[in-house]
Short mmCIF file of C-alpha atoms and ligand atoms in Angstrom, two decimals:
data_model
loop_
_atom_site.label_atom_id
_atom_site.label_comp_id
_atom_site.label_asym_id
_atom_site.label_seq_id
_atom_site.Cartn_x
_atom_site.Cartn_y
_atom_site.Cartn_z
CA UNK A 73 83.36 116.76 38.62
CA UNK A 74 80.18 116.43 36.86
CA UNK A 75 79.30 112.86 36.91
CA UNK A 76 80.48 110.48 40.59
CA UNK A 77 83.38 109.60 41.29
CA UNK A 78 83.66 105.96 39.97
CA UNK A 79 81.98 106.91 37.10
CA UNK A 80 84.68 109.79 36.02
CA UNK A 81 87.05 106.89 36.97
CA UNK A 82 85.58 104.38 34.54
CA UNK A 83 84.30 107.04 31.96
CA UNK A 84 86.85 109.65 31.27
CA UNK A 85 88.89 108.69 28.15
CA UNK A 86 91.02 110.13 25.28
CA UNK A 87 89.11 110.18 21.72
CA UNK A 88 89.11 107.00 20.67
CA UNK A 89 91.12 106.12 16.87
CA UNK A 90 89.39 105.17 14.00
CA UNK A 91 88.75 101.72 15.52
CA UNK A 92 86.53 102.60 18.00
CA UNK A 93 88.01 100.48 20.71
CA UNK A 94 86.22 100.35 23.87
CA UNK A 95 89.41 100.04 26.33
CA UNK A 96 91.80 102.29 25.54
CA UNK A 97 94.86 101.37 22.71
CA UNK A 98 98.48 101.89 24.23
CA UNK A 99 99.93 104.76 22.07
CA UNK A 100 103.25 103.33 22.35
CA UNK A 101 105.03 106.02 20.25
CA UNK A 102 108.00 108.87 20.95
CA UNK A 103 106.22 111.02 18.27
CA UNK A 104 103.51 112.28 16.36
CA UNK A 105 103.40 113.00 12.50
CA UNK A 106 102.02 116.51 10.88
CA UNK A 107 100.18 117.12 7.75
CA UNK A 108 102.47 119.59 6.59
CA UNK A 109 104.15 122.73 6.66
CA UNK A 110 102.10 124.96 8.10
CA UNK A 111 100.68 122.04 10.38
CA UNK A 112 103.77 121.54 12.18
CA UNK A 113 104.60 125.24 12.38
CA UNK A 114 101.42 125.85 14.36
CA UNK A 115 101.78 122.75 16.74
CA UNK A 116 105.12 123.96 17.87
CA UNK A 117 103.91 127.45 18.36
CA UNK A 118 101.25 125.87 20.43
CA UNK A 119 98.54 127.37 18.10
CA UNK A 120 96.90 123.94 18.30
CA UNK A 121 96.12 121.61 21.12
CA UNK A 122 97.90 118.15 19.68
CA UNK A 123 100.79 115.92 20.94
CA UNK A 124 103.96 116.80 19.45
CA UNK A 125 106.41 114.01 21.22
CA UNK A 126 105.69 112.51 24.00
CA UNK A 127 108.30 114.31 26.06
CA UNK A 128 105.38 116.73 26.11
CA UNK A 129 102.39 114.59 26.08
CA UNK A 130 100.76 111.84 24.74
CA UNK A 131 97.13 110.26 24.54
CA UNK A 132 97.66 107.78 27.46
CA UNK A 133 99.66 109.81 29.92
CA UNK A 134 96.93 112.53 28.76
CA UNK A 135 94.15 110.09 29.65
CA UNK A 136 95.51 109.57 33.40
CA UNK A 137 96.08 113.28 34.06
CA UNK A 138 92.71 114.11 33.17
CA UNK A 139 91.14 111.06 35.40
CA UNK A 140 93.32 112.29 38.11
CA UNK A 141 92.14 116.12 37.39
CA UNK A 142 88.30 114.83 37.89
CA UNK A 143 89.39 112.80 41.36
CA UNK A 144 91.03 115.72 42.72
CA UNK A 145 88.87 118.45 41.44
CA UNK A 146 92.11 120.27 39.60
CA UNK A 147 92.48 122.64 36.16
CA UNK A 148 95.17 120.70 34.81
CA UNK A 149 97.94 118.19 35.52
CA UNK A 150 100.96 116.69 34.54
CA UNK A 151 102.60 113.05 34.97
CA UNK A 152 106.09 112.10 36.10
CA UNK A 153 107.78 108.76 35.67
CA UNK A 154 107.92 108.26 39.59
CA UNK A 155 106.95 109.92 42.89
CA UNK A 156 109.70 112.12 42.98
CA UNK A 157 110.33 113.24 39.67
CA UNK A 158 106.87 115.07 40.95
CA UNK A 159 108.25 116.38 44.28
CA UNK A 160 111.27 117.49 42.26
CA UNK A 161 109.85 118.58 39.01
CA UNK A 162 107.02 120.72 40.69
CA UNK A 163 109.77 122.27 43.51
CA UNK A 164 112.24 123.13 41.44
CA UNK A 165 109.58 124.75 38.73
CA UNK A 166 108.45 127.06 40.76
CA UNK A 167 111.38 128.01 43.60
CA UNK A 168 114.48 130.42 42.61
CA UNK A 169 117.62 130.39 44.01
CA UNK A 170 117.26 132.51 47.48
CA UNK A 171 113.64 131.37 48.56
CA UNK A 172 112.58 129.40 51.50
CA UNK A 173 110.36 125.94 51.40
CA UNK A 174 108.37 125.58 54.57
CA UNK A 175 107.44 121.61 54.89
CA UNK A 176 105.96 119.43 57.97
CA UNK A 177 108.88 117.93 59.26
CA UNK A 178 106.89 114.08 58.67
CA UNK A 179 107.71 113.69 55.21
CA UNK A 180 108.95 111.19 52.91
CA UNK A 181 112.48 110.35 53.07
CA UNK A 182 113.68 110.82 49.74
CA UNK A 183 111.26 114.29 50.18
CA UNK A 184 113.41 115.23 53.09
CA UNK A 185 117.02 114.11 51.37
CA UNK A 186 115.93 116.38 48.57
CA UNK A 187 115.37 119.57 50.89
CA UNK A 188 118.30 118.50 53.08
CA UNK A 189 120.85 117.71 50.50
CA UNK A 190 120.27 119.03 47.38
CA UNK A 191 118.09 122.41 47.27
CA UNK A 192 121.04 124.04 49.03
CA UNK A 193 123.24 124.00 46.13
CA UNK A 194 120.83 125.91 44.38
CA UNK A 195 120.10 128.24 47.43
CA UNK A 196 116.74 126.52 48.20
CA UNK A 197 116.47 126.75 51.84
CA UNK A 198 113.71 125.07 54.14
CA UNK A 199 112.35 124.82 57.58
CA UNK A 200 110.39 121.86 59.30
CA UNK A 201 107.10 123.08 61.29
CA UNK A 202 105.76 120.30 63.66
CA UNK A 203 102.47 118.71 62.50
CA UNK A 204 101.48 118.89 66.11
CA UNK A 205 102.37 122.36 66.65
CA UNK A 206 99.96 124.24 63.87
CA UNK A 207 100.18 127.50 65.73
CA UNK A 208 103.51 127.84 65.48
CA UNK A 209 103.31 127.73 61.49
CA UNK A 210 103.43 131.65 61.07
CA UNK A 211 106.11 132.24 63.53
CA UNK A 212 108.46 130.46 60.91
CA UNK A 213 107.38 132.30 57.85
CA UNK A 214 110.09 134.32 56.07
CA UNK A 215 110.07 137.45 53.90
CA UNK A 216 111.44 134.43 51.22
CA UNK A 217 108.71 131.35 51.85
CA UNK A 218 107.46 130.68 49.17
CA UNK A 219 106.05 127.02 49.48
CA UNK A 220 104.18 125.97 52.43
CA UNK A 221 104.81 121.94 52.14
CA UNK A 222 103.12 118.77 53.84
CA UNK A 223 101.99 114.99 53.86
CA UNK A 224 98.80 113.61 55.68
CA UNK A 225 98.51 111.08 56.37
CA UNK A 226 101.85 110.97 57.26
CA UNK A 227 104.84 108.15 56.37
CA UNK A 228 105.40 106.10 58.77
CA UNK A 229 103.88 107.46 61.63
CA UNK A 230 100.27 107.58 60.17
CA UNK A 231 99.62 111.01 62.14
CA UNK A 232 96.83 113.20 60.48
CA UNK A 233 97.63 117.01 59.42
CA UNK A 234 95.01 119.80 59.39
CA UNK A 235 94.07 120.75 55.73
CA UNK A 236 91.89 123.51 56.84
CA UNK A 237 94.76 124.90 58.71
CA UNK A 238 97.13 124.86 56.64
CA UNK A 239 94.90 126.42 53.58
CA UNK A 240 94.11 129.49 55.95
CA UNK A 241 97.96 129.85 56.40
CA UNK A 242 98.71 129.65 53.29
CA UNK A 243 96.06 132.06 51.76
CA UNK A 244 96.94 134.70 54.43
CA UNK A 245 100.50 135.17 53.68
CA UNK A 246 100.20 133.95 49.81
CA UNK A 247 102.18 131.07 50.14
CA UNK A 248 101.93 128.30 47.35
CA UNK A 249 100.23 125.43 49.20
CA UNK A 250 101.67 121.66 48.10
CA UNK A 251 99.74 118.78 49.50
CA UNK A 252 101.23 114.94 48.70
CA UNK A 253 97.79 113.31 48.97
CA UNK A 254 99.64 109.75 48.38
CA UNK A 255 98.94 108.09 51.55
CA UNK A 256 95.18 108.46 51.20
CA UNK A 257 94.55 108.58 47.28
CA UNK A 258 92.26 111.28 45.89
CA UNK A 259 89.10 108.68 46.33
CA UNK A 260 90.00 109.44 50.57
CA UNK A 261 90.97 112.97 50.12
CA UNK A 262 90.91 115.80 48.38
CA UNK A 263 93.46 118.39 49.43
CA UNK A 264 92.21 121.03 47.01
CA UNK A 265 88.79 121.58 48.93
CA UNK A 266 90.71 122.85 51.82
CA UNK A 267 93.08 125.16 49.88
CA UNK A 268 95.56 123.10 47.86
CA UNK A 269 97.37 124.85 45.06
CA UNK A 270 98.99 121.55 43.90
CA UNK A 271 98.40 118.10 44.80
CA UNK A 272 101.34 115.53 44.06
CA UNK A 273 101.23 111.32 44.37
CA UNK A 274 103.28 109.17 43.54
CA UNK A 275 101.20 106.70 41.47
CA UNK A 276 103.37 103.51 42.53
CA UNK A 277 101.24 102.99 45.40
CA UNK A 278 97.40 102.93 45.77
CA UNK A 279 97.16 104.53 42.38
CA UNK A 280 98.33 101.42 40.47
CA UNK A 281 97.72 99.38 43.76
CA UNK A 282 99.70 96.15 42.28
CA UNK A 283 103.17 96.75 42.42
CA UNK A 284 103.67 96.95 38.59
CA UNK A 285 104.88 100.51 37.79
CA UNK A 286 106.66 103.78 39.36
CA UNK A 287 104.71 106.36 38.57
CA UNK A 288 104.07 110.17 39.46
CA UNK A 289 101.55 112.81 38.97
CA UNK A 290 101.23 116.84 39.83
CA UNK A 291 97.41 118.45 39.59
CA UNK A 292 96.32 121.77 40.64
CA UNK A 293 95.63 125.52 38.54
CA UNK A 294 96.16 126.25 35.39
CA UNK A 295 98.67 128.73 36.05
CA UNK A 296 100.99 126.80 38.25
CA UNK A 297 100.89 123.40 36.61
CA UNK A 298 101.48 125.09 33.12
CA UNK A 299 104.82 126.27 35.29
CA UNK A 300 105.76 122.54 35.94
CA UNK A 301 105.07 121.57 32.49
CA UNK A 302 107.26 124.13 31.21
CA UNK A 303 109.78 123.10 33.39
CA UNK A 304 109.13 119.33 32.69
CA UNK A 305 108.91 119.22 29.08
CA UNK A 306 112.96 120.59 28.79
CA UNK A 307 113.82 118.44 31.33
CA UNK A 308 112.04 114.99 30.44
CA UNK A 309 110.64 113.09 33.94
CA UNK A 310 107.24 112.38 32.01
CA UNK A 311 105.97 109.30 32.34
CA UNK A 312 106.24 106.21 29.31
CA UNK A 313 102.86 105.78 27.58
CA UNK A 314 102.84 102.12 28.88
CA UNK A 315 102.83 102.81 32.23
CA UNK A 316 100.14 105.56 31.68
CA UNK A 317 98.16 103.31 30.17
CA UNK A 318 98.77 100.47 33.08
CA UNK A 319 97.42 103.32 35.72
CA UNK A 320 94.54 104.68 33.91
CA UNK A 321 93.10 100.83 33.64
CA UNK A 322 93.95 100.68 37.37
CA UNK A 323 92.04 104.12 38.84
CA UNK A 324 88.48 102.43 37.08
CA UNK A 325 89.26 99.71 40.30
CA UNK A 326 90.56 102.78 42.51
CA UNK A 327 87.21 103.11 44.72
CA UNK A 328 86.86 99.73 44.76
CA UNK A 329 90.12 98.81 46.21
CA UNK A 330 90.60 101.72 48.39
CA UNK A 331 87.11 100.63 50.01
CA UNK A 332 88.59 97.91 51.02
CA UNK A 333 92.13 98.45 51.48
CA UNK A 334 90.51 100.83 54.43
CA UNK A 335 87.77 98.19 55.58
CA UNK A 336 91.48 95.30 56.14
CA UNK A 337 93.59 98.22 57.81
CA UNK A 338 90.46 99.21 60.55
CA UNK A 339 89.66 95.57 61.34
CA UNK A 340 93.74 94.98 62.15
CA UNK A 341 93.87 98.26 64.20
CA UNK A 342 91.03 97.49 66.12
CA UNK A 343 92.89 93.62 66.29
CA UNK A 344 96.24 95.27 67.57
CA UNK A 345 94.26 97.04 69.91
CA UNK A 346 93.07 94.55 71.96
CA UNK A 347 96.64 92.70 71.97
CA UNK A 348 98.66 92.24 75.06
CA UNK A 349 101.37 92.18 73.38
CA UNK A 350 101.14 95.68 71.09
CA UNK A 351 102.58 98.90 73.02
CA UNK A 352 100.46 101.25 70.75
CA UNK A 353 98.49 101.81 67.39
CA UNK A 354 98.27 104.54 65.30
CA UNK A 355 95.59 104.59 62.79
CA UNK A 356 93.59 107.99 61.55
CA UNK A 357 89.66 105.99 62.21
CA UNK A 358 90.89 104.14 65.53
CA UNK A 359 88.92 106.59 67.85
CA UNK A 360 92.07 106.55 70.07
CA UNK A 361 94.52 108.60 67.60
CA UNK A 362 94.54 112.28 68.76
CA UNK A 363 93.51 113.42 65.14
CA UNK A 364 90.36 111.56 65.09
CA UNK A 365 88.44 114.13 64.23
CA UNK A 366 90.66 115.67 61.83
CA UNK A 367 90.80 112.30 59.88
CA UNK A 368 87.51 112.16 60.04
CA UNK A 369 86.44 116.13 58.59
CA UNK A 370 88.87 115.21 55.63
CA UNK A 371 89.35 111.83 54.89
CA UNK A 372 86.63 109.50 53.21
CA UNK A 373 87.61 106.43 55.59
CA UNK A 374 91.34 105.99 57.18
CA UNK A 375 93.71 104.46 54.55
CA UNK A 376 95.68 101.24 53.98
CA UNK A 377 98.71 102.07 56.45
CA UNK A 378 99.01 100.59 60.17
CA UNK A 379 101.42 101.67 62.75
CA UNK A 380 102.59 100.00 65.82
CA UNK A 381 104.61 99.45 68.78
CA UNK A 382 105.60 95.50 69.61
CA UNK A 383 106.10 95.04 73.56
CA UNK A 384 110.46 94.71 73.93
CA UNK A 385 112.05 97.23 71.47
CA UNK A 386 114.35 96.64 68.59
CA UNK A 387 114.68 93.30 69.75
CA UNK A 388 111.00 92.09 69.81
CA UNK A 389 110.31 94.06 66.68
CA UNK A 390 113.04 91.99 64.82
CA UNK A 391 112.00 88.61 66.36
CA UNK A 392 108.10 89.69 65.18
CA UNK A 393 109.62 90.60 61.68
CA UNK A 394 111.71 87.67 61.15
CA UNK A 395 108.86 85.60 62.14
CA UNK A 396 106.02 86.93 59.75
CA UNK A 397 105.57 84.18 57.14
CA UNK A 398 103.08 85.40 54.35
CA UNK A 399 102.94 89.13 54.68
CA UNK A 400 105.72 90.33 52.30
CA UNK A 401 108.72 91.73 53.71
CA UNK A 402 109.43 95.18 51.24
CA UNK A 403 109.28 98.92 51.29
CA UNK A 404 106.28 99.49 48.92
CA UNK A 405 102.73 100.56 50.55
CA UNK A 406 99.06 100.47 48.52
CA UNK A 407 99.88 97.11 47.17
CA UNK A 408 96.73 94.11 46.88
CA UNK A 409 99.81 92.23 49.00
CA UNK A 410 100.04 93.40 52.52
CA UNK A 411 103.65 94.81 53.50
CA UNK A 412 105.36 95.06 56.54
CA UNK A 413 108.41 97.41 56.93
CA UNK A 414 110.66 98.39 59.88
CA UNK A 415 110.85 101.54 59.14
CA UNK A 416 114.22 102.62 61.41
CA UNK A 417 116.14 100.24 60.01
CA UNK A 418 115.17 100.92 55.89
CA UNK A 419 113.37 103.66 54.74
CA UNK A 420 114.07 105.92 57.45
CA UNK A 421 117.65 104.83 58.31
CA UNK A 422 119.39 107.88 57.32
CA UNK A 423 117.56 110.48 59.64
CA UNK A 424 119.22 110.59 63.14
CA UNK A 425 117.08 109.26 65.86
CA UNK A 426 116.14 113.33 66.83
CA UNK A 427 114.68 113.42 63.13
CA UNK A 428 112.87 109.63 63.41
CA UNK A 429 111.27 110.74 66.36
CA UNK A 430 110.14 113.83 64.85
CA UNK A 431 108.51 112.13 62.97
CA UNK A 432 106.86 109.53 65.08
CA UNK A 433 108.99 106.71 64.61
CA UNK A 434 110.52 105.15 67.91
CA UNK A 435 113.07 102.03 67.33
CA UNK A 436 110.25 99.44 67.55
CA UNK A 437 107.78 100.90 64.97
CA UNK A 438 106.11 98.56 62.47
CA UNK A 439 104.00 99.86 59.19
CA UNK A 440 101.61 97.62 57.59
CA UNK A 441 100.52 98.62 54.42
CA UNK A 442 96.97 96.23 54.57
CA UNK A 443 96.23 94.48 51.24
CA UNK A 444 93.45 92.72 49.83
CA UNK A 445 93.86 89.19 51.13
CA UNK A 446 91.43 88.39 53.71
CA UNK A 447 91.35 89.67 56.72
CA UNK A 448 91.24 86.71 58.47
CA UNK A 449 94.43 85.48 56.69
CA UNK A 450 96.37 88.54 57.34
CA UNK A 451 95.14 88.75 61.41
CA UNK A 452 96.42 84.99 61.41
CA UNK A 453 99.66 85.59 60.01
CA UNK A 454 100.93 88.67 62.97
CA UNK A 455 98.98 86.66 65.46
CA UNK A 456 101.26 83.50 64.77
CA UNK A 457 104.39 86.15 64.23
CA UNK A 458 103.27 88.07 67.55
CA UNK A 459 103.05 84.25 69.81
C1 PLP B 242 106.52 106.62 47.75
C2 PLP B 242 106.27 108.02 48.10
C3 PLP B 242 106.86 109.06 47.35
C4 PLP B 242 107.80 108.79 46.19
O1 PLP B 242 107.22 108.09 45.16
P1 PLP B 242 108.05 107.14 44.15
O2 PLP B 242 107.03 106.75 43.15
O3 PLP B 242 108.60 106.02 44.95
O4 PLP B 242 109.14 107.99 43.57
C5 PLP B 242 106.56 110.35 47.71
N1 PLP B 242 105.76 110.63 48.76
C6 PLP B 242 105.19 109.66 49.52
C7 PLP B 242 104.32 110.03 50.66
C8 PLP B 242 105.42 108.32 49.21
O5 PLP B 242 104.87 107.36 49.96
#
């Protein structure tokens, strides 16, 4: 990245048209139009560098990738219509049938459904390493690992996994390393300093940051993202011009937010701290959390997510729920509105107990995603829910 970070942000843009606008135009179109023969021949024998249909690309979705690219200090990119068209998309691009995916066991549900459900029909295989047992990594490594796989911070627990570590691993035994940098957003965190091959997010949360649109987005080398577009351009996830455009407007406020998404979420966990009534808090700049200083050697500031433990269980945890009055109730996270979710009871409902607690979530877990209101607004409406 040549110029700072909320510069590229604000700066980096797809040749303008004729009209010179200043914001970017949507480029609300399926295709593009040749000059003739020969023109279109070349295009589709990728001779030239244009958009073709926007199965492939398009200005917009073009325009995000490379914004993302400069954030995350990748060769090249491609975006997804959500989250997991990403995790998908960029799996299934580069695994055959007989090799083994080697993931953190904290990782997104849907993530986990995917590796528990589906890769087996097409004789994917995978193991879960624990996040707090690093050294036990190579131990698990098969003759037929391919991807080494993981999340940090993770979702719901907030716990914090090495980068370092897991880039040493992974160059050692030439694994394919795959980061999903959602929870902290490429302004916290940038997975590719510490050995990334690929980086996915899904774009729905602190990328757009207002609950508009799903969106998705794999960055990394040349060589392996050219495999995912391959991949992706026969089997059409990419991502609508409009919503493209929606997200590109919404990384030039990225830094801005993010600042203080981060500065909401510290002042509650160091508020849930000091309450009677909370069993614990996890949050990766709360001195207290075991990775402290792991969260701190890789992460700009700690992220928007909360965890904690209400005093009384299932039972309390409900009762605190059921009385929150402005924080929204929903399963979104990175949004300007602060959310609180139960996680054992929604996202995480279909893992077994064995498999929540794996993953740090006990029965009484609450995530806050922190939003922009003010923090004195948002401390007022648990400490009414909490009494
Ligand atoms: C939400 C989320 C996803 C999936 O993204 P969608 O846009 O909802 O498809 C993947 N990974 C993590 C960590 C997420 O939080």
């Amino acid at each position: 990245m040549s110029k700072k970070f909320e510069t590229e942000a604000i700066r980096t843009q797809v040749e303008r048209s004729q009209f010179l606008e200043h914001s970017a135009p949507m480029y609300l179109t399926s295709s593009f139009v040749f000059e003739d023969a020969e023109d279109m021949r070349a295009s589709f024998a990728e001779e030239k560098d244009r958009n073709i249909y926007s199965r492939y690309s398009n200005p917009n979705t073009s325009e995000f990738i490379d914004k993302v690219c400069k954030m995350e200090g990748a060769e090249d990119g491609f975006a997804f219509a959500s989250g997991m068209a990403a995790v998908f998309s960029t799996l299934a691009s580069l695994l055959d049938s007989g090799d083994h995916i080697l993931s953190a066991g904290s990782v997104f549900g849907s993530t986990h459904s995917l590796f528990a459900n589906f890769f087996p029909k097409w004789n994917i295989s995978y193991d879960y390493f624990s996040i707090n047992e690093l050294d036990n990594i190579e131990a698990k490594i098969k003759p037929t690992t391919k991807i080494l796989y993981a999340e940090t911070p993770t979702n719901p627990g907030v716990d914090v996994v090495d980068l370092e570590v897991l880039g040493r691993i992974a160059k050692k035994h030439n694994l394919i390393l795959i980061i999903d940098n959602c929870f902290a957003s490429p302004y916290l965190q940038q997975p590719i300093k510490f050995g990334a091959d690929l980086v996915i997010h899904s774009g729905t949360k602190l990328m757009d940051g207002q609950g508009r649109v799903l969106a998705g987005i794999t960055v990394g080398s040349k060589e392996l993202v050219d495999k995912v577009y391959r991949f992706s351009r026969i089997t059409g996830p990419a991502l609508s011009p409009f919503n493209a455009w929606v997200l590109s407007k919404s990384l030039e406020t990225l830094a801005l937010r993010v600042d203080r998404h981060c500065e909401n979420a510290l002042k509650l966990a160091e508020y849930l701290e000091k309450h009677e009534k909370i069993n614990w808090v996890r949050y990766p700049f709360l001195k207290s959390h075991p990775k402290y200083q792991v969260a701190k050697k890789q992460m700009k500031a700690g992220g928007c997510v909360v965890a904690f433990e209400v005093e009384g269980g299932v039972e309390a945890g409900k009762k605190f729920f059921d009385a929150i009055k402005m924080l929204s109730l929903s399963a979104n996270l990175g949004d300007s509105r602060s959310i609180v979710t139960h996680p054992a009871s929604t996202t995480h409902s279909k893992l077994t107990k064995e498999e929540r607690l794996a993953s740090g979530i006990t029965d009484g877990s609450i995530r806050i995603s922190v939003g922009l209101e003010h923090i004195d607004d948002i401390i007022a409406d648990i400490e009414q829910a909490l009494g």
